[in-house]
Every structure is written in C-alpha cells, then in structure tokens.
XYZ file of C-alpha atoms in Angstrom:
410
model
C 113.941 32.933 111.561
C 116.955 31.428 109.765
C 115.293 30.282 106.533
C 118.259 28.179 105.399
C 118.379 26.335 108.730
C 114.603 25.733 108.663
C 114.764 24.445 105.096
C 117.517 21.985 106.067
C 115.390 20.746 108.983
C 112.409 20.167 106.683
C 114.496 18.199 104.192
C 116.006 16.184 107.036
C 112.526 15.396 108.394
C 111.310 14.147 104.995
C 114.423 12.011 104.521
C 113.800 10.391 107.894
C 110.143 9.764 107.001
C 111.199 8.123 103.748
C 113.483 5.845 105.762
C 110.457 4.754 107.819
C 111.545 6.505 111.016
C 108.586 6.991 113.346
C 107.141 10.534 113.449
C 107.466 10.664 117.233
C 111.198 9.917 116.957
C 111.652 12.554 114.231
C 109.902 15.208 116.326
C 112.149 14.372 119.252
C 115.341 14.491 117.181
C 114.559 17.783 115.471
C 112.803 19.430 118.441
C 109.731 20.148 116.327
C 106.030 19.428 116.921
C 103.991 16.680 115.270
C 101.804 19.325 113.595
C 104.958 20.883 112.064
C 105.946 17.473 110.691
C 102.463 16.833 109.252
C 102.427 20.248 107.570
C 105.692 19.706 105.713
C 104.835 16.090 104.820
C 101.616 17.395 103.232
C 103.566 20.027 101.309
C 106.061 17.366 100.152
C 103.262 15.034 99.026
C 101.703 17.845 96.990
C 104.738 19.580 95.475
C 107.796 17.382 96.100
C 111.071 18.849 97.426
C 110.168 22.303 96.053
C 107.202 22.357 98.432
C 109.549 22.575 101.424
C 110.369 26.207 100.691
C 108.492 28.857 102.661
C 105.658 30.612 100.889
C 105.549 34.385 100.531
C 103.945 36.212 103.470
C 102.745 39.072 101.275
C 98.999 39.721 101.582
C 96.814 38.181 98.872
C 94.576 41.253 98.724
C 96.109 44.706 98.270
C 94.265 47.775 99.531
C 93.069 50.487 97.198
C 95.873 52.835 98.334
C 95.747 56.580 97.745
C 94.686 58.863 94.905
C 97.006 60.733 92.520
C 96.204 64.136 94.047
C 97.366 62.950 97.479
C 100.493 61.324 96.052
C 101.561 64.475 94.185
C 100.864 66.696 97.192
C 102.926 64.515 99.554
C 105.888 64.377 97.150
C 105.733 68.122 96.508
C 105.593 68.884 100.250
C 108.624 66.665 100.840
C 110.571 68.388 98.055
C 109.795 71.832 99.483
C 111.031 70.717 102.904
C 114.279 69.378 101.427
C 115.012 72.687 99.691
C 114.931 74.657 102.952
C 118.192 75.323 104.749
C 116.764 74.425 108.153
C 114.036 72.200 109.526
C 112.910 68.577 109.456
C 111.684 66.500 106.525
C 109.978 63.579 108.282
C 106.387 62.368 107.972
C 105.100 64.655 110.731
C 106.820 67.667 109.134
C 105.144 66.721 105.851
C 101.721 66.665 107.562
C 102.355 70.166 108.937
C 103.471 71.358 105.490
C 100.277 70.019 103.912
C 98.162 71.757 106.538
C 100.042 75.018 105.997
C 99.398 74.765 102.240
C 95.619 74.600 102.772
C 94.791 70.914 103.347
C 92.134 70.192 105.949
C 93.227 67.961 108.817
C 90.690 65.283 107.898
C 92.164 65.101 104.383
C 95.821 64.834 105.396
C 97.102 61.238 104.967
C 98.402 59.275 107.914
C 102.089 58.907 108.741
C 102.062 55.324 107.416
C 100.494 56.428 104.120
C 103.067 59.197 103.687
C 105.897 56.708 104.191
C 104.354 54.303 101.678
C 104.152 57.107 99.103
C 107.815 57.941 99.713
C 108.798 54.314 99.363
C 106.923 53.966 96.070
C 108.585 57.141 94.808
C 112.062 55.995 95.861
C 112.305 58.550 98.655
C 113.369 57.896 102.238
C 112.007 59.242 105.497
C 115.169 61.207 106.284
C 118.134 62.736 104.532
C 120.538 60.031 103.507
C 123.754 59.976 105.511
C 127.013 58.311 104.542
C 127.713 55.186 106.603
C 129.899 55.679 109.657
C 133.571 55.042 108.963
C 134.602 51.629 110.201
C 138.177 51.410 111.518
C 139.022 48.058 109.944
C 142.480 46.745 110.897
C 144.686 45.796 107.979
C 147.778 43.659 107.548
C 149.773 46.486 105.948
C 153.125 47.725 107.234
C 154.368 44.356 108.419
C 151.400 43.634 110.678
C 150.205 40.057 110.059
C 146.491 39.672 110.615
C 144.327 36.556 110.904
C 140.565 36.132 111.300
C 138.995 33.365 113.380
C 135.424 32.134 113.870
C 133.332 28.969 114.174
C 130.224 27.648 112.451
C 127.783 24.965 113.599
C 126.248 22.065 111.680
C 123.897 19.293 112.875
C 124.018 15.653 111.771
C 120.808 13.696 111.133
C 121.383 11.982 114.487
C 121.188 15.371 116.217
C 124.927 15.510 116.971
C 126.393 19.004 116.587
C 129.579 19.604 114.639
C 131.539 22.793 115.299
C 133.946 23.822 112.551
C 136.568 26.352 113.672
C 138.269 28.282 110.869
C 141.212 30.666 110.833
C 142.497 32.417 107.737
C 145.551 34.584 107.121
C 144.505 37.876 105.515
C 147.654 38.169 103.358
C 148.383 34.610 102.237
C 144.809 33.220 102.429
C 146.202 30.144 104.147
C 143.547 28.577 106.316
C 143.322 26.125 109.198
C 140.299 24.077 110.280
C 139.457 22.209 113.485
C 136.348 20.062 113.957
C 134.981 19.640 117.470
C 131.894 18.568 119.406
C 131.839 21.785 121.449
C 133.159 25.340 121.475
C 134.770 25.320 124.906
C 137.935 27.148 125.881
C 139.888 23.905 125.511
C 138.632 23.533 121.935
C 139.603 27.117 121.110
C 143.074 26.454 122.528
C 143.518 23.344 120.346
C 142.446 25.279 117.261
C 144.766 28.210 117.962
C 147.776 25.967 118.546
C 147.049 24.059 115.337
C 146.690 27.332 113.400
C 149.872 28.835 114.764
C 151.767 25.627 114.012
C 150.514 25.408 110.416
C 149.865 28.989 109.311
C 152.052 30.925 111.729
C 151.700 33.234 114.725
C 149.983 36.508 113.708
C 150.529 39.982 115.097
C 146.756 40.427 115.409
C 143.873 37.948 115.441
C 140.395 39.289 114.689
C 137.329 37.548 116.139
C 133.765 38.154 117.293
C 132.524 38.466 120.874
C 131.496 34.848 121.446
C 131.957 33.712 125.055
C 134.456 31.092 123.860
C 136.690 33.933 122.670
C 136.109 36.846 125.050
C 135.777 34.779 128.242
C 132.068 35.148 129.101
C 129.392 37.718 129.841
C 129.153 37.800 133.644
C 132.477 38.787 135.225
C 133.857 42.285 134.704
C 137.343 42.586 133.202
C 137.412 38.890 132.410
C 140.401 37.619 130.426
C 139.456 34.233 129.004
C 141.723 31.411 127.869
C 141.689 32.639 124.273
C 142.802 36.185 125.177
C 145.467 34.929 127.597
C 146.862 32.488 125.058
C 147.039 35.163 122.356
C 148.844 37.576 124.662
C 151.243 34.847 125.825
C 152.573 34.320 122.267
C 152.619 38.034 121.436
C 149.443 38.135 119.303
C 146.947 40.969 119.819
C 143.243 39.972 120.078
C 140.963 42.275 118.064
C 137.220 42.019 118.815
C 134.807 43.236 116.129
C 131.562 45.059 117.066
C 128.839 42.942 118.659
C 126.198 41.497 116.309
C 128.150 42.523 113.189
C 129.601 39.257 111.834
C 130.063 40.837 108.384
C 133.094 42.645 109.803
C 134.867 39.273 109.786
C 133.999 38.839 106.132
C 136.985 36.740 105.044
C 136.390 33.953 107.544
C 132.598 34.179 107.088
C 133.123 33.481 103.378
C 135.348 30.552 104.345
C 132.444 29.104 106.382
C 130.233 29.332 103.312
C 132.882 27.771 101.087
C 133.309 24.808 103.457
C 129.542 24.318 103.668
C 128.990 24.507 99.911
C 131.997 22.496 98.735
C 132.166 19.870 101.493
C 129.270 19.664 103.942
C 126.419 19.857 101.430
C 128.095 17.464 98.984
C 128.449 14.575 101.452
C 126.264 12.583 103.833
C 127.838 11.892 107.190
C 126.837 9.090 109.530
C 128.714 10.345 112.592
C 131.112 12.959 113.906
C 134.003 10.545 113.356
C 132.909 10.194 109.734
C 133.164 13.979 109.239
C 136.641 13.947 110.797
C 137.819 11.115 108.534
C 136.882 13.119 105.424
C 138.080 16.493 106.694
C 141.446 16.218 104.916
C 139.677 16.285 101.539
C 138.493 19.850 102.039
C 141.853 20.965 103.457
C 143.786 19.472 100.513
C 141.335 20.830 97.933
C 141.530 24.319 99.461
C 145.350 24.361 99.556
C 145.968 22.732 96.168
C 143.185 24.227 94.058
C 141.068 26.968 95.629
C 143.827 28.957 97.347
C 145.956 28.881 94.184
C 143.244 30.813 92.336
C 143.223 33.622 94.907
C 145.412 36.709 94.861
C 147.715 36.279 97.826
C 151.012 37.529 99.196
C 153.830 35.295 100.351
C 154.505 36.451 103.892
C 157.243 35.034 106.133
C 155.875 33.760 109.418
C 157.137 32.370 112.687
C 155.397 29.096 113.430
C 154.715 27.538 116.787
C 156.999 24.538 117.296
C 156.323 21.320 119.217
C 158.797 22.567 121.835
C 156.905 25.855 122.151
C 153.646 23.953 122.714
C 155.209 21.728 125.370
C 156.396 24.790 127.300
C 153.038 26.565 127.237
C 151.255 26.721 130.622
C 147.996 24.806 131.063
C 144.790 26.826 130.765
C 144.400 27.256 134.529
C 147.959 28.549 134.831
C 147.945 30.929 131.854
C 148.891 34.391 133.128
C 147.901 37.754 131.713
C 150.885 38.840 129.626
C 152.001 42.318 128.643
C 150.391 43.384 125.402
C 147.304 44.984 123.878
C 143.693 43.837 123.539
C 141.638 45.770 120.980
C 137.894 46.344 120.578
C 135.969 48.047 117.771
C 132.706 49.386 119.170
C 129.780 51.471 117.939
C 128.828 54.242 120.351
C 125.373 53.613 121.843
C 122.534 56.157 122.074
C 123.657 57.203 125.564
C 127.228 57.851 124.400
C 128.751 54.699 125.908
C 130.449 51.482 124.800
C 130.669 48.029 126.395
C 133.990 46.262 126.992
C 134.347 42.969 128.846
C 131.028 43.398 130.663
C 131.714 46.986 131.699
C 130.305 50.308 130.456
C 132.574 53.210 129.481
C 131.419 56.708 128.616
C 132.717 58.095 125.328
C 130.640 60.996 123.937
C 127.055 61.644 122.872
C 128.426 63.537 119.861
C 129.696 60.212 118.486
C 126.445 58.237 118.752
C 126.361 55.728 115.887
C 130.073 56.189 115.130
C 132.729 53.528 115.605
C 135.588 53.908 118.056
C 138.664 51.782 118.704
C 139.366 50.865 122.334
C 142.650 49.336 123.469
C 143.526 47.789 126.828
C 147.272 47.992 127.441
C 147.725 45.279 130.054
C 151.204 46.175 131.344
C 150.279 49.859 131.681
C 146.869 49.149 133.282
C 145.377 51.625 130.823
C 142.348 51.804 128.545
C 142.634 54.176 125.606
C 139.766 55.021 123.239
C 140.522 56.388 119.775
C 138.354 57.879 117.040
C 139.047 58.262 113.329
C 136.586 60.292 111.253
C 137.511 58.792 107.877
C 140.092 56.753 105.984
C 142.339 59.774 105.389
C 141.981 61.296 108.864
C 144.402 60.744 111.707
C 143.302 58.704 114.685
C 142.952 60.858 117.762
C 142.888 59.821 121.385
C 139.434 60.545 122.849
C 139.583 59.170 126.362
C 142.071 57.467 128.638
C 141.149 55.544 131.785
C 142.934 53.596 134.469
C 142.273 49.903 133.940
C 143.339 47.980 137.005
C 143.823 44.260 136.389
C 143.326 42.242 139.596
C 146.296 39.910 139.034
C 149.965 40.245 138.085
C 150.779 41.020 134.447
C 153.779 38.972 133.297
C 156.377 40.161 130.771
C 156.387 38.605 127.320
C 158.907 35.771 127.136
C 161.956 36.281 124.915
C 161.058 33.605 122.362
C 157.762 35.330 121.527
C 159.045 38.890 121.243
C 158.816 40.368 117.749
C 161.847 41.818 116.039
C 159.798 44.844 115.022
C 158.088 47.330 117.304
C 154.363 47.153 117.957
C 152.299 48.884 115.328
C 151.336 52.454 116.194
C 147.669 53.131 116.815
C 147.304 55.705 114.041
C 148.237 52.983 111.518
C 146.004 50.331 113.112
C 142.764 52.060 112.135
C-alpha cells in the first residue's frame, strides 16, 4: 500500500465532507467504500488531522520469547559455522550444529526462533555479500545524458494530472510537460519540448513504462518514443524493471515539484494547474538550479524547422542507432528485452548486464562488467532481425563525434 497516497485520499475525503459533499458522492469520486469513509471520519472527529495517519500494525502483546541459554547456544553455533572454511550457515545448518553438540531434537528452537535471535543480535541469515555492480551510464567523455520520467497526481474532482519531467545530468536544466494522459503523442510532445529547450542528448535514460518502450505484447516492438529518439540521433537507455531508484535524478525532481508546487497550492481544474505551471519552471531555473553544482555544456537544440520536418508518429521509421537496456539476470540465467527472453548465463544470476540492440547491424550484444575498474566484456551476440527497413540517420542529426564505445558506457 502506498501510505502517502492513502493519506492524501483521507485528507481529501475529510475536506469534501467539510464542504458538505454527500458521502455517496465522495465514495464514488475516490473509489472507496462508505465504511472506509465512516472509519476515517470517526478518526478525524476523535483526533483531528493527525488521526488520519495509519496506526502501527505491531502486535499489542509480545510473546515470552526464548531463554538466555537458548540464545547463547544459537549465537555460538552460528559463530562456529562462520569460522569453518566450508559449509552453510543458515537456520537449518544451525539446528544440525545444535544437535551435533548434544541438544535433543525436542529442545532445538524452530527456524523462525533462530532467525529472530539472529535479528536481535544483529546477525543475518547468510554471509553478507557486496551489492552487484550496477553499470550506470554517465555523461563523461562528451556523452550528454538526460533522464526522463512521469509522475501522476489526482485533483479533488478525480481528474488525473500527468507531469512529465526531463533533466540534463550535467547542467541540471529541466523541462516539464503537463498532460491528461501518458500516450505516445504526449511523450512525443514532451520530448520535442525538451530537445527545443534543453537540447538533444546523446543518451536518454528512462524506465520500462509502455509509453516509453512501446508496450508489453508484441515482440521486438519499437514504440514512438524509441523511434523518435533514434531519428534525432539520441540513444534510448532503459533501466532495470521495477527499479525506479536507478533514475534517481529525475525521481528527485518529481519530489521537488510535488513539495514546492503541488502541495503548496489548491487547484480547481487541469487548466488551473497549467496556468500556474510557469511559476515552478521559473523558480527552478532562477533559484533552485543556481544552487546546484552544474556544468555548462554546449548543446544542439531542436529548431522549429527541425520539428516541421519530422515525420508523423505513424510514419516514423526505425533509424540506424543503438538501443540500450540494463537488466538483472534472472534465476534461470535469462533477461527480458522488448517482450522476448534471451539466455545469458546462470553464473551471473543476480548480476547486472548491459544489452544493446544495434539497429543497422541487426545485432544484439550483451556485455558484463564485474566492477567499476573492470573492463566491459562481450558475453553474447545474437542476430536481431528487425521486420522493417532501417533508415540511415539524416545528415542534420549526425554528431560530429563518434559514438561512445561500449567499454566507456558502463
């Protein structure tokens, strides 16, 4: 459950009740039951606005636990197991160690009890392992990188507001687009606005939302967003699925917009939000961005003439270039790319790999880098047939510099 979202809904429900809106209408607007509304009204009547926060789910009565003899024996058994050069150190191994040291089976604590003792003693159930190296792209060596994402807010009327944000990793310049949906057409409008104001990047990092990747049904799908990026010479970079923290810069921008703008105003309509949007943009550029450490980076911006000459969405071709994916290897040794499974290696389960589709070569290459100071090595290479012509990059979007080499991308 998203506690922040639920708390906002409760406050919204109480505000509507105070404005004499009928409970049936409130339940319909917020998609919540009448019993839910009564519960939070009762909490509000008793404790005010503070009563709308969720109560702790911890049990009111705590069990008696385990005796000191058991606790010491479990910790000692675990320490003996850790000192051995071979073997396991889990809860089951601890039970076997206790039995071998003379404990009767009926006296040996359960697996759950052993884990609770470890937790209380600051011990874990397995040897700690360093986190897997994450091949984060950077904007070093003349490679301009942007991050893009969207966040959703809901007006009291139930109307959804989608805020699209892009931010340049070097300069911290940002661009915002407000929309009623997150369709491909909306993504296109946001990208064109960003590239006109902030500049065209070499790489644009985003998550795997259908609005960006093109959907979850068709194999080897190249959506409007990917096609548009390739057409202007920008390389799409998709972060791992369900890991939004990898797009940390733009995620923090979402929070900044919410805290400094959305939460400090009351909006009557979508048009009202749009009319006040410039305030956040001006404040960010004139005050907030000035306080951030940033580099001044020359950029090529999309002109009005460039926009006029762009094909419509339905006519956007697949252009020569590269599409990148950072993926964590699944338990069966595979990764997922554009609704297709590719085998990597069971030896790399839990590790991150970097996969690149080279459109004009009809190739998929998968790279692995063990650490920040290691060299990226090519793990696998596959044919990647694209079922439509791949067009060359037009002259006006070609970069003066060569494409960044893969061993400097990771």
